PDB file of C-alpha atoms in Angstrom:
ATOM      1  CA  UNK A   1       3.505  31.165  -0.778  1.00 69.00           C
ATOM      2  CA  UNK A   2       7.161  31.482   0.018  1.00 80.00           C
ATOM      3  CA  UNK A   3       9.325  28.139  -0.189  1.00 82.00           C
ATOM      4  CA  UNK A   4      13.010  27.999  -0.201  1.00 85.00           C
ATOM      5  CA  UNK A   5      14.567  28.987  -3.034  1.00 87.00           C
ATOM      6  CA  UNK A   6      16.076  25.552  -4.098  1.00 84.00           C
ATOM      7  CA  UNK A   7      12.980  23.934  -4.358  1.00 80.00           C
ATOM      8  CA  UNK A   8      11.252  26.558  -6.222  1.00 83.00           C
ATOM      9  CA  UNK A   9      14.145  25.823  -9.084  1.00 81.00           C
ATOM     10  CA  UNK A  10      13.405  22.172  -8.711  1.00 75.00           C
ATOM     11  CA  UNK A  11       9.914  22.829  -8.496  1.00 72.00           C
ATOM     12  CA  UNK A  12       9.948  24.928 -12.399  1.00 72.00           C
ATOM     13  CA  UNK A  13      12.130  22.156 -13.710  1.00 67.00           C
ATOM     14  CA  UNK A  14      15.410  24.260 -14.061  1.00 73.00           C
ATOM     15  CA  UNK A  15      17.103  21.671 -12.096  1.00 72.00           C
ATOM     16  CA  UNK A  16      17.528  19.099  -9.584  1.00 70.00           C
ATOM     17  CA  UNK A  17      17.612  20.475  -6.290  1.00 75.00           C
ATOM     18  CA  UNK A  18      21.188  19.504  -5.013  1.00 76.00           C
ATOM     19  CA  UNK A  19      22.231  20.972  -8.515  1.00 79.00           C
ATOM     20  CA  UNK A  20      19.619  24.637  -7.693  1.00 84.00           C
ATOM     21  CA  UNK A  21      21.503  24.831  -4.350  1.00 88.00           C
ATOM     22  CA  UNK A  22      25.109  24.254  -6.134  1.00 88.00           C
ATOM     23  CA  UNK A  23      23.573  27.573  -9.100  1.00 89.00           C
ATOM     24  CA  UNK A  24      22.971  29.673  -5.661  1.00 92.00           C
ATOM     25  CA  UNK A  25      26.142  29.113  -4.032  1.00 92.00           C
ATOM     26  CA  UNK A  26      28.452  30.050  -7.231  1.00 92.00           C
ATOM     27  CA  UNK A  27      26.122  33.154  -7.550  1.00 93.00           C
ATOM     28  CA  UNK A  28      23.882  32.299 -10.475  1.00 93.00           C
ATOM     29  CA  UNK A  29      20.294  33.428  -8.872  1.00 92.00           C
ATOM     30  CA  UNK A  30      18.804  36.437  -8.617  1.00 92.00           C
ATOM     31  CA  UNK A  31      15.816  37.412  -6.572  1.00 92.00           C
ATOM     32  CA  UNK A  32      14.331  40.978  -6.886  1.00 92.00           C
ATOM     33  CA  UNK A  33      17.680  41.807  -8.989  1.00 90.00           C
ATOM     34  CA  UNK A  34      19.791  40.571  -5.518  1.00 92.00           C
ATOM     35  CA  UNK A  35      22.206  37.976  -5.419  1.00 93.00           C
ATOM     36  CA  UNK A  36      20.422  35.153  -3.868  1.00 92.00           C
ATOM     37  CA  UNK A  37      22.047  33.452  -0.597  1.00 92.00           C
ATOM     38  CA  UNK A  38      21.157  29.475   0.105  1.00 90.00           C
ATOM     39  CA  UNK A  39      18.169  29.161   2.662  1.00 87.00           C
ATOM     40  CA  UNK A  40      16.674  31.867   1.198  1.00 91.00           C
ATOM     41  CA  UNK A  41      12.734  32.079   0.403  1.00 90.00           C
ATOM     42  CA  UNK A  42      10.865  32.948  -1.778  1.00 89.00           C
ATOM     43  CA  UNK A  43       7.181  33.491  -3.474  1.00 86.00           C
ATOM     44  CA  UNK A  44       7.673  32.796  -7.217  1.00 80.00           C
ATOM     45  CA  UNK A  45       4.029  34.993  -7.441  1.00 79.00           C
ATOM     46  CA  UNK A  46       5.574  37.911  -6.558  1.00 86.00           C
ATOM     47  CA  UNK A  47       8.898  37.652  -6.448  1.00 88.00           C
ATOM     48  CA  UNK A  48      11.409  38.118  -9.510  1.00 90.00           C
ATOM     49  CA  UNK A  49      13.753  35.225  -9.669  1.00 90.00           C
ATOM     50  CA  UNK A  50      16.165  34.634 -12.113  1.00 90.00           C
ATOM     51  CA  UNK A  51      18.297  31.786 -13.103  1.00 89.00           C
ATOM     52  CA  UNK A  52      20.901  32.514 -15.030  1.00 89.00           C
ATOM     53  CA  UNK A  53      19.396  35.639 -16.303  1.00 86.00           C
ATOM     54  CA  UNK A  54      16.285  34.114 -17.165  1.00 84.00           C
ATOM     55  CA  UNK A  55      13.095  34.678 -15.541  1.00 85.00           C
ATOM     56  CA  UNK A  56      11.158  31.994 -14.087  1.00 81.00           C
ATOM     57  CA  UNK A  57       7.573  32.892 -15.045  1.00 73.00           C
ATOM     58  CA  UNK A  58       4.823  31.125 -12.833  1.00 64.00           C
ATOM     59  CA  UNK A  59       2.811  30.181 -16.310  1.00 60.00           C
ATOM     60  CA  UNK A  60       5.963  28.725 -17.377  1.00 61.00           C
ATOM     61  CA  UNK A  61       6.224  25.945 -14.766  1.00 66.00           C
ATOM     62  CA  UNK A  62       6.639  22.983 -16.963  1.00 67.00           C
ATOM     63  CA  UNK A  63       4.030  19.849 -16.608  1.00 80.00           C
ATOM     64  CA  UNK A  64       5.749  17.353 -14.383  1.00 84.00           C
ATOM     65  CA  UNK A  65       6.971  14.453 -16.734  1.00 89.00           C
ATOM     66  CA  UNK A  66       8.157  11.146 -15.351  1.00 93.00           C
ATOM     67  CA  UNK A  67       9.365   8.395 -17.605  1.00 95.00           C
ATOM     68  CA  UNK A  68      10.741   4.711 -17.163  1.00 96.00           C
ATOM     69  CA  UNK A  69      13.774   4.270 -19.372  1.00 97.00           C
ATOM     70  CA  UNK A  70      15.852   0.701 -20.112  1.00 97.00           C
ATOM     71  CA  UNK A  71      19.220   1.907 -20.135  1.00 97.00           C
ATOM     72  CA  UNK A  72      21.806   0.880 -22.714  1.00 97.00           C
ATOM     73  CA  UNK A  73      25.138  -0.532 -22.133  1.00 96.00           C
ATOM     74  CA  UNK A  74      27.462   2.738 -22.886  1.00 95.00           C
ATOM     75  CA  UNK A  75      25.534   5.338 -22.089  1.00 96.00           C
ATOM     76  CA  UNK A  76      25.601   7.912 -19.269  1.00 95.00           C
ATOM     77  CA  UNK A  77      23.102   8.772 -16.549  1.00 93.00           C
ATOM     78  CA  UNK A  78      23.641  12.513 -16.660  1.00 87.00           C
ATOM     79  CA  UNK A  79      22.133  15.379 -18.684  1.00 83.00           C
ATOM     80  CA  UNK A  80      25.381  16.541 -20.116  1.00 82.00           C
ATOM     81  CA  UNK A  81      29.001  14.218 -19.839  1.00 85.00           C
ATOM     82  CA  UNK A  82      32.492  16.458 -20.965  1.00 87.00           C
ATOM     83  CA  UNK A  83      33.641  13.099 -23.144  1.00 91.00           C
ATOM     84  CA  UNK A  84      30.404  13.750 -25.139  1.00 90.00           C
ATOM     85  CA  UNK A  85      29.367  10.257 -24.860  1.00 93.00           C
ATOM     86  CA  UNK A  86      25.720   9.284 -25.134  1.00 93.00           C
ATOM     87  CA  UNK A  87      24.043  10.440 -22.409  1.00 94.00           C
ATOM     88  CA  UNK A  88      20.554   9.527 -21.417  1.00 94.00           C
ATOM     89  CA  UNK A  89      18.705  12.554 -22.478  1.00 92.00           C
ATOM     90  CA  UNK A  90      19.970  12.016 -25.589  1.00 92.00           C
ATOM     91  CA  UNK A  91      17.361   8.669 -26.141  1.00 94.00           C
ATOM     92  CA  UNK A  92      14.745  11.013 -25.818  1.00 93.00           C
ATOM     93  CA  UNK A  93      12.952  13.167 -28.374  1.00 90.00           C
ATOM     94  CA  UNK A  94      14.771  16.798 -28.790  1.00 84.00           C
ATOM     95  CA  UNK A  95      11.670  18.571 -27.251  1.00 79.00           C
ATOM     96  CA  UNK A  96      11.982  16.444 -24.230  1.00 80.00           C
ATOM     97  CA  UNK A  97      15.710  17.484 -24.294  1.00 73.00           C
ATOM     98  CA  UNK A  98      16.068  20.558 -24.429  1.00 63.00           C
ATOM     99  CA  UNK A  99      12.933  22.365 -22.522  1.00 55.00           C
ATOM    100  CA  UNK A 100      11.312  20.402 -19.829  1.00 63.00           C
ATOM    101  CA  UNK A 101      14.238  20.192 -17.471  1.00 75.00           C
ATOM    102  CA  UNK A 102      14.356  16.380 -17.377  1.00 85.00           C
ATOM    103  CA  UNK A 103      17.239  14.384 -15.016  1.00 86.00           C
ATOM    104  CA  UNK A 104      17.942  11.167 -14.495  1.00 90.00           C
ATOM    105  CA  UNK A 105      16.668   9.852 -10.401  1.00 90.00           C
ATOM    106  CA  UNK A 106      19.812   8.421  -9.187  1.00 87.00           C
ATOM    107  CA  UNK A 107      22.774   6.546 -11.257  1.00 89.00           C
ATOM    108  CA  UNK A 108      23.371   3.363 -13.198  1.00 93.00           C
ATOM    109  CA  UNK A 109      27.379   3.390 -14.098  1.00 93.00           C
ATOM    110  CA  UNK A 110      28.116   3.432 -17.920  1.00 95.00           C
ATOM    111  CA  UNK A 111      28.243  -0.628 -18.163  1.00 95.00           C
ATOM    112  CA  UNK A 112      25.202  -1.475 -16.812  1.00 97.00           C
ATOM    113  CA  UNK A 113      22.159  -1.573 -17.927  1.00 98.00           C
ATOM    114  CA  UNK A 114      18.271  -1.404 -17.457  1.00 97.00           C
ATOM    115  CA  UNK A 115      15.705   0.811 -15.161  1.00 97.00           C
ATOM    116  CA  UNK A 116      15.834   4.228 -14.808  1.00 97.00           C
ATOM    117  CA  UNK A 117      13.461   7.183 -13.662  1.00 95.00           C
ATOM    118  CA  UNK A 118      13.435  10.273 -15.228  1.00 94.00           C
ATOM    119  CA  UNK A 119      11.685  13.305 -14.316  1.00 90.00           C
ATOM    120  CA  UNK A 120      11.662  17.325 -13.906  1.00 85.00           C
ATOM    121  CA  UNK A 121      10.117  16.425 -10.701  1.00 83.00           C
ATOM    122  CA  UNK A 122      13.036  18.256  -8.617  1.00 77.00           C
ATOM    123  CA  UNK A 123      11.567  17.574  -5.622  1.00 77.00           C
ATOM    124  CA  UNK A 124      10.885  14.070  -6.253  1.00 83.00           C
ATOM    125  CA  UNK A 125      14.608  13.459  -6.969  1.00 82.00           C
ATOM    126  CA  UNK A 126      15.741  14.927  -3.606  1.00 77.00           C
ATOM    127  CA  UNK A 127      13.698  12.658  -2.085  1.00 78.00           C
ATOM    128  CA  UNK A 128      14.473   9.590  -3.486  1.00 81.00           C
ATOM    129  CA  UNK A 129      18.553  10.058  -4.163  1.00 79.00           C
ATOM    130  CA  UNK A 130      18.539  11.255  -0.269  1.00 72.00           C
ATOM    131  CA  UNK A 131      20.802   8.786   1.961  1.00 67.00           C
ATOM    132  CA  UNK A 132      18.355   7.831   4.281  1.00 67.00           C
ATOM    133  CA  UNK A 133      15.957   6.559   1.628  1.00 69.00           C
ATOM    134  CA  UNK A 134      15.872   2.766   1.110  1.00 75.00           C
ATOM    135  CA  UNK A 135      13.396   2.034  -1.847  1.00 86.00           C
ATOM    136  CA  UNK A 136      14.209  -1.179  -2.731  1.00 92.00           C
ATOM    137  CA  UNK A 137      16.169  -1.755  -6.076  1.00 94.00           C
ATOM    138  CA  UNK A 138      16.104  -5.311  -8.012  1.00 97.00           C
ATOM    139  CA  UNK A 139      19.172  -6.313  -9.787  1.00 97.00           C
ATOM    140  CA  UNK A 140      20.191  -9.472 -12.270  1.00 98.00           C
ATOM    141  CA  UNK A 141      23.861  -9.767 -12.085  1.00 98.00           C
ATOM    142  CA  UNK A 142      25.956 -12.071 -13.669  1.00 98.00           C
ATOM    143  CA  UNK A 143      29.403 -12.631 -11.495  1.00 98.00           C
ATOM    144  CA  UNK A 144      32.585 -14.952 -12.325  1.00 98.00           C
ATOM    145  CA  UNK A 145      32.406 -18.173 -11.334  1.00 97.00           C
ATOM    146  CA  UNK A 146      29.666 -20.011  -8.407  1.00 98.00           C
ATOM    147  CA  UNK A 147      29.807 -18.082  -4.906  1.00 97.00           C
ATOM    148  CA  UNK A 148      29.207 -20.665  -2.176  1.00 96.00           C
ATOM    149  CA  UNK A 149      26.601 -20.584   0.625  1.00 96.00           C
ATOM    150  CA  UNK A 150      28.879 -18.493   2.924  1.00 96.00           C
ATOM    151  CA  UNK A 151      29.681 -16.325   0.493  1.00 96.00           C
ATOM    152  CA  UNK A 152      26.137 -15.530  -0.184  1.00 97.00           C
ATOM    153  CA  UNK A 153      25.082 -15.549   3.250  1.00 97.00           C
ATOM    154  CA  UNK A 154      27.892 -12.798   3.598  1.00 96.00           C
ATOM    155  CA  UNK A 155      26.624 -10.949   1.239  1.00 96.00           C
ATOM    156  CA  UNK A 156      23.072 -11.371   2.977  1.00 97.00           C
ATOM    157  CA  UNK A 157      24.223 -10.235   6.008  1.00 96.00           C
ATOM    158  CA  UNK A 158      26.188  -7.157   5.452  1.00 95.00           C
ATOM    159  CA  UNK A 159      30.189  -6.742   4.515  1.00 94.00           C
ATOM    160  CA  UNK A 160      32.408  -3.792   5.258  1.00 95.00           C
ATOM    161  CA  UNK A 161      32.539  -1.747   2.797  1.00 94.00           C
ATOM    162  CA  UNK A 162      34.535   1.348   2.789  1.00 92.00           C
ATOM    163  CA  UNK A 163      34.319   1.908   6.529  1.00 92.00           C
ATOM    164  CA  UNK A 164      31.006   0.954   6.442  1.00 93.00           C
ATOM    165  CA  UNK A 165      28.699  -2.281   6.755  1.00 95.00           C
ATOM    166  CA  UNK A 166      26.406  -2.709   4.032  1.00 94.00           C
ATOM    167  CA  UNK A 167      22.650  -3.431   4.503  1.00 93.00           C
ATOM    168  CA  UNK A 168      21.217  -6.786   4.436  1.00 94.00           C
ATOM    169  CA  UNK A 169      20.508  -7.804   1.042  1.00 95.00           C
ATOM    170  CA  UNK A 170      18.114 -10.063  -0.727  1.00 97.00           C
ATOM    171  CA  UNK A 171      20.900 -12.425  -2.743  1.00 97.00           C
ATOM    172  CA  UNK A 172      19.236 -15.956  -4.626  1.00 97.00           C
ATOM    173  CA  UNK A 173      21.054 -17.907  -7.532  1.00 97.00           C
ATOM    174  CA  UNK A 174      18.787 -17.991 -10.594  1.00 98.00           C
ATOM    175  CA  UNK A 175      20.761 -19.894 -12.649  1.00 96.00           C
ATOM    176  CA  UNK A 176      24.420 -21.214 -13.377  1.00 97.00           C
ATOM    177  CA  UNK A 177      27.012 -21.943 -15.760  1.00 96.00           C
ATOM    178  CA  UNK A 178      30.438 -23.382 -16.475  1.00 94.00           C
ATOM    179  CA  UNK A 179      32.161 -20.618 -15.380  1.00 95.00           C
ATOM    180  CA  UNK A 180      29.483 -18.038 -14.452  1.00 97.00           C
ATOM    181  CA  UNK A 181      26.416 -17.564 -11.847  1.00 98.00           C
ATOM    182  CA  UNK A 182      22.897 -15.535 -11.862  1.00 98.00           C
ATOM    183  CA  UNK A 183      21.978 -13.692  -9.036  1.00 98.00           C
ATOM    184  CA  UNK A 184      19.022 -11.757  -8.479  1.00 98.00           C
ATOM    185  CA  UNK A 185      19.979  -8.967  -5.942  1.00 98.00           C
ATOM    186  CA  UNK A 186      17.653  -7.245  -4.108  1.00 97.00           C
ATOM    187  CA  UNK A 187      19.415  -3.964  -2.229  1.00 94.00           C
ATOM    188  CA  UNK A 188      18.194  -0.956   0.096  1.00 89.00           C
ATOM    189  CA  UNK A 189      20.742   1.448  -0.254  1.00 87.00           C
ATOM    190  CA  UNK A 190      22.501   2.762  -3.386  1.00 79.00           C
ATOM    191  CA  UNK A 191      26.041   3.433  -2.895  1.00 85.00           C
ATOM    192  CA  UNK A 192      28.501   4.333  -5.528  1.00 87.00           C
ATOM    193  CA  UNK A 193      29.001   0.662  -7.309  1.00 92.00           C
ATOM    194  CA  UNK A 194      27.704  -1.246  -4.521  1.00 94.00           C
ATOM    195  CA  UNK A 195      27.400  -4.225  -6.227  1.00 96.00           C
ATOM    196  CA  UNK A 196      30.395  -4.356  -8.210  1.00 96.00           C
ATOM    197  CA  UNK A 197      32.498  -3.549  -5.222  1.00 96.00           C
ATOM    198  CA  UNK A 198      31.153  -6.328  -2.684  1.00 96.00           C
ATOM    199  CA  UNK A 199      31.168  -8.837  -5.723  1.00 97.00           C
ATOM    200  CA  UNK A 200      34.926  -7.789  -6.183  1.00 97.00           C
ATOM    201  CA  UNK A 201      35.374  -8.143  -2.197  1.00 96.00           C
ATOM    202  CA  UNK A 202      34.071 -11.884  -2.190  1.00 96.00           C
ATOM    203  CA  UNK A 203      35.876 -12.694  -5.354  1.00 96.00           C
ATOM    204  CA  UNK A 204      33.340 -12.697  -8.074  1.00 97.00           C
ATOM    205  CA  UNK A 205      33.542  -9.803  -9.963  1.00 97.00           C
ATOM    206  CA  UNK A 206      30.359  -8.597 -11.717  1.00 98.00           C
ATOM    207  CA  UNK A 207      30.130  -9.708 -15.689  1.00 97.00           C
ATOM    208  CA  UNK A 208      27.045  -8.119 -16.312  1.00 97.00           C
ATOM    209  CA  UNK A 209      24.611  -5.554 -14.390  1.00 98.00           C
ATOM    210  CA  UNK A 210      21.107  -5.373 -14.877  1.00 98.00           C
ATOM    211  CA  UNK A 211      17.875  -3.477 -12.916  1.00 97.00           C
ATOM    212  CA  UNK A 212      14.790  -4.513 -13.417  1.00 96.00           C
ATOM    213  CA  UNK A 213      12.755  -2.983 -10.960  1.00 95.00           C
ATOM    214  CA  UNK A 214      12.692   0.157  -8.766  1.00 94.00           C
ATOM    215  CA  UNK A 215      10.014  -0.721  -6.262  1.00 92.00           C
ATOM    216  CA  UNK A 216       7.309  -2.034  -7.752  1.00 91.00           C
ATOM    217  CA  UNK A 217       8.265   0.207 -10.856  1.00 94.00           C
ATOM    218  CA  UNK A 218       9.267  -3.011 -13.877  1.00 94.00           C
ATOM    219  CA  UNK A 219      10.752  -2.979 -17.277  1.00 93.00           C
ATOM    220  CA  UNK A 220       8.436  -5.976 -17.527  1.00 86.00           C
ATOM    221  CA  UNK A 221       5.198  -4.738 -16.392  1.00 77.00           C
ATOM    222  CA  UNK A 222       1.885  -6.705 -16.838  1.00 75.00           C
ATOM    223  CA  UNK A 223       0.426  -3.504 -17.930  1.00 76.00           C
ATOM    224  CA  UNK A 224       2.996  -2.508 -20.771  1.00 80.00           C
ATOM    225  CA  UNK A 225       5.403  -4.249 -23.855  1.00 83.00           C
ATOM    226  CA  UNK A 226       8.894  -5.048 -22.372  1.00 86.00           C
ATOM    227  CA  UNK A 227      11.151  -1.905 -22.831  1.00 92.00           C
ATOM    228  CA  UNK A 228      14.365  -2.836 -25.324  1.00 93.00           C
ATOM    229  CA  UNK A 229      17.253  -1.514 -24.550  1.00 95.00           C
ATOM    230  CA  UNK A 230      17.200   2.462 -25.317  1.00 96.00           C
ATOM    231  CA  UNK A 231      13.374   2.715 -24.806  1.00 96.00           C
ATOM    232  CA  UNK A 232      11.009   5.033 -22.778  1.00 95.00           C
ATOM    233  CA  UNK A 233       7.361   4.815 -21.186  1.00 94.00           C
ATOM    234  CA  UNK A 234       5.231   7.172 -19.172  1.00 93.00           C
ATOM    235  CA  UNK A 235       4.847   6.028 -15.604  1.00 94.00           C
ATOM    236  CA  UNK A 236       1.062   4.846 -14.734  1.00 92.00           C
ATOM    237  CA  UNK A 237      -0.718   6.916 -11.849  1.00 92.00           C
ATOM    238  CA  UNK A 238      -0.365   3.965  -9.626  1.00 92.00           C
ATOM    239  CA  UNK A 239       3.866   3.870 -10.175  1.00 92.00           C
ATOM    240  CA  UNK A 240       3.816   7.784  -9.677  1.00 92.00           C
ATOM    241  CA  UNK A 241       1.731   7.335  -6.407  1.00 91.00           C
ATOM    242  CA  UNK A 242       4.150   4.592  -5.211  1.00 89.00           C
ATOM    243  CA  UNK A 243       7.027   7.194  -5.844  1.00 89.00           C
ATOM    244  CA  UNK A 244       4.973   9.909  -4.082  1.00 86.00           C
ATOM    245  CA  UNK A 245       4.716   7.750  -1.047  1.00 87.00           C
ATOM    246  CA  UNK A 246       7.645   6.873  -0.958  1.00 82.00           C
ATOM    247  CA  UNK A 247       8.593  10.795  -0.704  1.00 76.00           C
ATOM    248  CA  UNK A 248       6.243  11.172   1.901  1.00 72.00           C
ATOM    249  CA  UNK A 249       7.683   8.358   4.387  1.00 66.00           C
ATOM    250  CA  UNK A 250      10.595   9.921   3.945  1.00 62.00           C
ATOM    251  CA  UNK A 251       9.267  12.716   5.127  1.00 60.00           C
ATOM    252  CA  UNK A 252       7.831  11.379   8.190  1.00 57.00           C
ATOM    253  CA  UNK A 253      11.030   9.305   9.293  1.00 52.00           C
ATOM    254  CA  UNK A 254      12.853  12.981   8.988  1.00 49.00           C
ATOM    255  CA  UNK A 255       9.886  14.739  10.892  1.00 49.00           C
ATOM    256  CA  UNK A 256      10.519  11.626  13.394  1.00 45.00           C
ATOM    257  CA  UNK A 257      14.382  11.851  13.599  1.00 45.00           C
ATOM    258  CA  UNK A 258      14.505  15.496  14.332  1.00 46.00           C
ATOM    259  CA  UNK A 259      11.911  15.598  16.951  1.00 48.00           C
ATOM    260  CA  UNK A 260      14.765  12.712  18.762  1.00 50.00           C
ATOM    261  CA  UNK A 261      17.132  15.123  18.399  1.00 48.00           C
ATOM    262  CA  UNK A 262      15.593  17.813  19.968  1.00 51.00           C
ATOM    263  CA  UNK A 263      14.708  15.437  22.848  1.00 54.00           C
TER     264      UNK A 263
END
């Protein structure tokens, strides 16, 4: 059957598919020995695509792997980083490295720490690093000193950020300190540093940065040892079916927004 090219890459685990869209536009794709163009489709049954030079074989298509990792402090949520500092494919064994097309879902910056999805599921990654997606994400964050009840209920609420008002958030002191404060932090939406930029805005910068949950996706599930700092676990069938219906909402709120439009 003939799908668009992109997510036939994603599909075979080459890549994600924002990053198989970026190989077709610099010219890196071949279909039937052509130059491939973006939007194109194609049937990887009968069709001869090529990435790079390298044939994508339909008995090759890779098993679809998706693991829950605790990130460390100091290390990188891409597959490859130009400083050559730890990145997270680098925790994982060298098979999983090198041959099963594995990516990180979404960022944690290089100072914080804890849950992260990886996958070769290309399509799954689309999905869930799309804008319009709002699984919801559960942080532990220390910040500088004790934010008062306005300042929380700001941060409830929504602030500008950027030009834009962030989404209401789920904000509740756990604990406090001298000089320091506990929130857990429940967000939405995942912009670039959210967090650290609205804490900064109300005048408690972030200390620390922790995620423990993506959905109902836990470092500390009932069902598995707490992961350390640097370790890995297969998702259960029930956390990959959250994930996959979570893909398929999305789905239906675009199949809902475009039939608007055409209205």
């Amino acid at each position: 059957m003939e799908e668009r090219l992109q997510k036939v890459i994603s599909q075979w685990g080459v890549a994600s598919r924002r990053q198989a869209e970026q190989m077709i536009l610099e010219g890196r794709v071949r279909v039937n020995g052509q130059v491939a163009q973006l939007g194109q489709r194609a049937d990887p049954s009968v069709d001869h695509i090529q990435v790079d030079d390298q044939l994508l074989q339909p008995v090759q298509r890779p098993q679809t792997i998706y693991l829950l990792l605790n990130k460390p402090i100091g290390v990188v949520s891409t597959c490859w980083d130009p400083q050559n500092r730890p990145t997270v494919l680098s925790l994982l064994p060298k098979d999983l490295q090198s041959s099963q097309g594995i990516h990180p879902v979404g960022r944690l910056d290089t100072q914080s720490t804890g849950a992260l999805i990886l996958t070769n599921d290309g399509e799954l990654t689309f999905g869930l690093t799309h804008p319009s997606h709002q699984v919801p994400k559960t942080y532990q964050v220390w910040v500088e000193g004790h934010p008062s009840f306005s300042c929380l209920r700001r941060w409830r609420e929504g602030i500008m950020l950027e030009g834009r008002k962030t989404l209401p958030a789920k904000v509740e002191v756990l604990k406090q300190r001298s000089d320091r404060t506990l929130l857990q932090i429940i967000l939405s939406e995942g912009r670039n540093r959210q967090i650290r930029k609205v804490a900064d805005l109300l005048g408690h910068t972030v200390i620390h940065l922790h995620r423990v949950a993506i959905g109902t996706i836990t470092l500390d599930s009932p069902a598995h040892p707490p992961l350390s700092p640097g370790q890995y676990r297969s998702l259960t069938e029930a956390e990959i079916l959250f994930l996959q219906r979570q893909l398929h909402l999305l789905s239906i709120r675009a199949t809902a927004t475009s039939k608007e439009q055409r209205l």
